[in-house]
Amino acid sequence: MKEKILSCFLICFSLLSYAQEIDETQEKKYVEEDKNKISVVTGLSYIHNIFGLLYQDKVFRLRPNDAFYTEFFLRYRWLDVSFSFAPKLTRINNDDPEKGKSKYFNVGFTFFLSPKLRQYVYFSEVKGLYFQDTKEFMRLIYDEDYNEEGYLQFPDAKYKSFKGETSYLWLGNKTDYRSFNNMTYKPLKDVFIVSTGLFYQYNILSDLNKTIYQGEIFSESADDSPSKDFRIALRSGGGVQKKIGGNWYTIVEAYPELYYSKLIGEDFHEFNVGLYSNARMGYDNGKWFFGGGFQLNWINSSNENFYSTTQWLFRVGVGFRFNSPTFVNRNFDRIDHILK
């Protein structure tokens, strides 16, 4: 009887090992085939963004008028590019005339320096801002009885942000983590990752000379020096990827952070804590895919608007994969051989 039970255990263990070997073989086959495919995603994002302007030891909120913009992701092998803007043809923004018009442009790159070291670089620019705290600002200049409606507009104002993050995967590797980046990678299995990252950001606010208020245009000839600030944050946390059925999946990430921010040229800086989190759910059958996600960046700060930060963002997208041209594969094979 004992021999029969032992035999059953051996058979079951062999079947489980064989099944796992098949799964690993299929995964390696897909990864190898994916090297010769191009993934493209187009999507739509709604972003709630606030910038800060320090005046007389008080921070006033600057907002872009546009909330929606289109996003595009393109990936081929290790080249992962994203860019976004708000094209006029889409007409998805119902601009408020009292707040002026805003324009977005973003571009970013993601790549792995090694199987466990991930690098992210990003540039964004917003042109055209308005003063959300116009009434409070006017009362500071005049008196508390000021009660005029309307917003101060800065049509030429530019807010440029240079961002980067270097992350090390303590648990997991390049193959496990790649689908966490964006929808261009197909989730292949259940994954749990743990990482630590150093986030850094440099911002420039400029061209505030021209102002529009209640239909009148005001221009200052005086030198308008840009406002500059930087932020450094140390993030540590983890993420979970779960396959649901055959092609459905969900991804959740959370990274508590310690950060330091400084307004350059001013005696204004801050140490604090925060949380960066990201969640996404989607469908991917290997050829085409779609999904939606939510991103939250919370900072425990009484002066939360003195630097640039995205409080929350929601995005949806759809994409597909197609075979890349032979000459592209051939040239990238040479580059991969050199990098090895």
Short mmCIF file of N, CA and C in Angstrom, two decimals, residues 116-179:
data_model
loop_
_atom_site.label_atom_id
_atom_site.label_comp_id
_atom_site.label_asym_id
_atom_site.label_seq_id
_atom_site.Cartn_x
_atom_site.Cartn_y
_atom_site.Cartn_z
N LYS A 116 18.58 43.55 -13.71
CA LYS A 116 17.91 44.02 -12.50
C LYS A 116 17.91 45.54 -12.34
N LEU A 117 18.55 46.26 -13.22
CA LEU A 117 18.67 47.71 -13.10
C LEU A 117 17.90 48.39 -14.23
N ARG A 118 16.83 49.12 -13.84
CA ARG A 118 15.95 49.77 -14.81
C ARG A 118 16.14 51.28 -14.78
N GLN A 119 16.18 51.89 -15.96
CA GLN A 119 16.35 53.34 -16.08
C GLN A 119 15.16 53.96 -16.80
N TYR A 120 14.69 55.08 -16.25
CA TYR A 120 13.54 55.79 -16.83
C TYR A 120 13.90 57.27 -16.94
N VAL A 121 13.71 57.88 -18.12
CA VAL A 121 13.94 59.30 -18.33
C VAL A 121 12.71 59.89 -19.01
N TYR A 122 12.39 61.15 -18.67
CA TYR A 122 11.13 61.72 -19.11
C TYR A 122 11.24 63.23 -19.18
N PHE A 123 10.64 63.81 -20.21
CA PHE A 123 10.58 65.27 -20.35
C PHE A 123 9.14 65.67 -20.65
N SER A 124 8.67 66.70 -19.97
CA SER A 124 7.32 67.20 -20.22
C SER A 124 7.32 68.72 -20.24
N GLU A 125 6.41 69.28 -21.03
CA GLU A 125 6.27 70.73 -21.11
C GLU A 125 4.80 71.09 -21.21
N VAL A 126 4.40 72.07 -20.43
CA VAL A 126 3.04 72.61 -20.49
C VAL A 126 3.16 74.10 -20.78
N LYS A 127 2.42 74.56 -21.78
CA LYS A 127 2.43 75.98 -22.13
C LYS A 127 1.02 76.53 -21.97
N GLY A 128 0.91 77.67 -21.27
CA GLY A 128 -0.39 78.29 -21.03
C GLY A 128 -0.97 77.87 -19.70
N LEU A 129 -0.90 78.76 -18.71
CA LEU A 129 -1.38 78.46 -17.36
C LEU A 129 -2.33 79.55 -16.89
N TYR A 130 -3.09 79.25 -15.86
CA TYR A 130 -3.94 80.26 -15.24
C TYR A 130 -3.81 80.16 -13.72
N PHE A 131 -4.11 81.27 -13.05
CA PHE A 131 -4.01 81.36 -11.60
C PHE A 131 -5.29 80.84 -10.98
N GLN A 132 -5.24 79.67 -10.35
CA GLN A 132 -6.44 79.14 -9.71
C GLN A 132 -6.82 79.99 -8.49
N ASP A 133 -5.83 80.59 -7.83
CA ASP A 133 -6.07 81.39 -6.63
C ASP A 133 -6.07 82.88 -6.95
N THR A 134 -6.68 83.26 -8.08
CA THR A 134 -6.67 84.66 -8.50
C THR A 134 -7.28 85.58 -7.46
N LYS A 135 -8.44 85.20 -6.92
CA LYS A 135 -9.13 86.07 -5.97
C LYS A 135 -8.29 86.28 -4.71
N GLU A 136 -7.67 85.19 -4.20
CA GLU A 136 -6.82 85.32 -3.02
C GLU A 136 -5.61 86.18 -3.30
N PHE A 137 -5.05 86.07 -4.51
CA PHE A 137 -3.89 86.86 -4.89
C PHE A 137 -4.25 88.34 -4.97
N MET A 138 -5.40 88.65 -5.55
CA MET A 138 -5.84 90.05 -5.66
C MET A 138 -6.13 90.65 -4.29
N ARG A 139 -6.68 89.86 -3.40
CA ARG A 139 -6.94 90.36 -2.05
C ARG A 139 -5.65 90.64 -1.31
N LEU A 140 -4.60 89.89 -1.62
CA LEU A 140 -3.31 90.13 -1.00
C LEU A 140 -2.72 91.46 -1.48
N ILE A 141 -2.95 91.78 -2.76
CA ILE A 141 -2.42 93.02 -3.33
C ILE A 141 -3.27 94.23 -2.94
N TYR A 142 -4.60 94.08 -3.02
CA TYR A 142 -5.50 95.20 -2.72
C TYR A 142 -6.00 95.11 -1.28
N ASP A 143 -7.17 94.55 -1.07
CA ASP A 143 -7.68 94.39 0.29
C ASP A 143 -8.65 93.21 0.33
N GLU A 144 -9.14 92.89 1.49
CA GLU A 144 -9.98 91.72 1.66
C GLU A 144 -11.36 91.88 1.03
N ASP A 145 -11.72 93.12 0.66
CA ASP A 145 -13.04 93.34 0.07
C ASP A 145 -13.07 93.08 -1.44
N TYR A 146 -11.89 92.75 -2.01
CA TYR A 146 -11.84 92.50 -3.46
C TYR A 146 -12.64 91.23 -3.79
N ASN A 147 -13.60 91.38 -4.71
CA ASN A 147 -14.51 90.25 -4.98
C ASN A 147 -14.79 90.09 -6.47
N GLU A 148 -13.87 90.54 -7.34
CA GLU A 148 -14.07 90.41 -8.78
C GLU A 148 -13.90 88.94 -9.20
N GLU A 149 -14.67 88.55 -10.23
CA GLU A 149 -14.56 87.19 -10.75
C GLU A 149 -13.56 87.16 -11.91
N GLY A 150 -13.12 85.95 -12.26
CA GLY A 150 -12.19 85.79 -13.37
C GLY A 150 -10.86 85.22 -12.91
N TYR A 151 -10.02 84.89 -13.89
CA TYR A 151 -8.73 84.29 -13.59
C TYR A 151 -7.61 85.05 -14.30
N LEU A 152 -6.49 85.16 -13.63
CA LEU A 152 -5.28 85.67 -14.27
C LEU A 152 -4.73 84.59 -15.19
N GLN A 153 -4.53 84.93 -16.46
CA GLN A 153 -4.00 83.98 -17.44
C GLN A 153 -2.56 84.33 -17.78
N PHE A 154 -1.75 83.31 -17.96
CA PHE A 154 -0.37 83.46 -18.41
C PHE A 154 -0.22 82.66 -19.70
N PRO A 155 -0.60 83.25 -20.85
CA PRO A 155 -0.65 82.48 -22.12
C PRO A 155 0.71 82.00 -22.62
N ASP A 156 1.80 82.70 -22.26
CA ASP A 156 3.14 82.31 -22.73
C ASP A 156 3.90 81.50 -21.70
N ALA A 157 3.33 81.31 -20.53
CA ALA A 157 4.04 80.61 -19.45
C ALA A 157 4.37 79.18 -19.86
N LYS A 158 5.58 78.76 -19.53
CA LYS A 158 6.03 77.39 -19.82
C LYS A 158 6.50 76.73 -18.54
N TYR A 159 6.07 75.50 -18.35
CA TYR A 159 6.54 74.70 -17.22
C TYR A 159 7.21 73.45 -17.79
N LYS A 160 8.55 73.43 -17.69
CA LYS A 160 9.33 72.30 -18.20
C LYS A 160 9.79 71.44 -17.03
N SER A 161 9.67 70.13 -17.21
CA SER A 161 10.04 69.20 -16.15
C SER A 161 10.90 68.08 -16.72
N PHE A 162 12.07 67.87 -16.12
CA PHE A 162 12.97 66.78 -16.49
C PHE A 162 12.97 65.77 -15.36
N LYS A 163 12.58 64.54 -15.67
CA LYS A 163 12.45 63.52 -14.64
C LYS A 163 13.28 62.29 -14.99
N GLY A 164 13.66 61.58 -13.95
CA GLY A 164 14.38 60.33 -14.14
C GLY A 164 14.23 59.43 -12.93
N GLU A 165 14.39 58.15 -13.13
CA GLU A 165 14.35 57.20 -12.02
C GLU A 165 15.23 56.00 -12.35
N THR A 166 16.06 55.63 -11.38
CA THR A 166 16.90 54.45 -11.50
C THR A 166 16.45 53.46 -10.43
N SER A 167 15.97 52.29 -10.85
CA SER A 167 15.40 51.31 -9.92
C SER A 167 16.18 50.01 -9.96
N TYR A 168 16.33 49.42 -8.78
CA TYR A 168 16.97 48.11 -8.68
C TYR A 168 15.95 47.09 -8.18
N LEU A 169 15.85 45.97 -8.88
CA LEU A 169 14.90 44.91 -8.53
C LEU A 169 15.55 43.94 -7.54
N TRP A 170 15.09 43.99 -6.30
CA TRP A 170 15.61 43.05 -5.30
C TRP A 170 15.00 41.66 -5.51
N LEU A 171 13.70 41.66 -5.86
CA LEU A 171 13.00 40.40 -6.11
C LEU A 171 12.38 40.51 -7.50
N GLY A 172 12.80 39.64 -8.41
CA GLY A 172 12.35 39.72 -9.79
C GLY A 172 13.51 40.12 -10.70
N ASN A 173 13.24 40.12 -12.00
CA ASN A 173 14.26 40.51 -12.97
C ASN A 173 13.60 41.19 -14.16
N LYS A 174 14.39 41.44 -15.18
CA LYS A 174 13.91 42.17 -16.35
C LYS A 174 12.69 41.51 -16.98
N THR A 175 12.73 40.18 -17.12
CA THR A 175 11.62 39.47 -17.75
C THR A 175 10.34 39.57 -16.92
N ASP A 176 10.48 39.49 -15.59
CA ASP A 176 9.31 39.58 -14.71
C ASP A 176 8.70 40.97 -14.69
N TYR A 177 9.57 41.99 -14.74
CA TYR A 177 9.10 43.35 -14.50
C TYR A 177 8.64 44.08 -15.76
N ARG A 178 9.02 43.61 -16.94
CA ARG A 178 8.82 44.41 -18.15
C ARG A 178 7.36 44.78 -18.40
N SER A 179 6.41 43.91 -18.06
CA SER A 179 4.99 44.22 -18.29
C SER A 179 4.46 45.27 -17.32
#
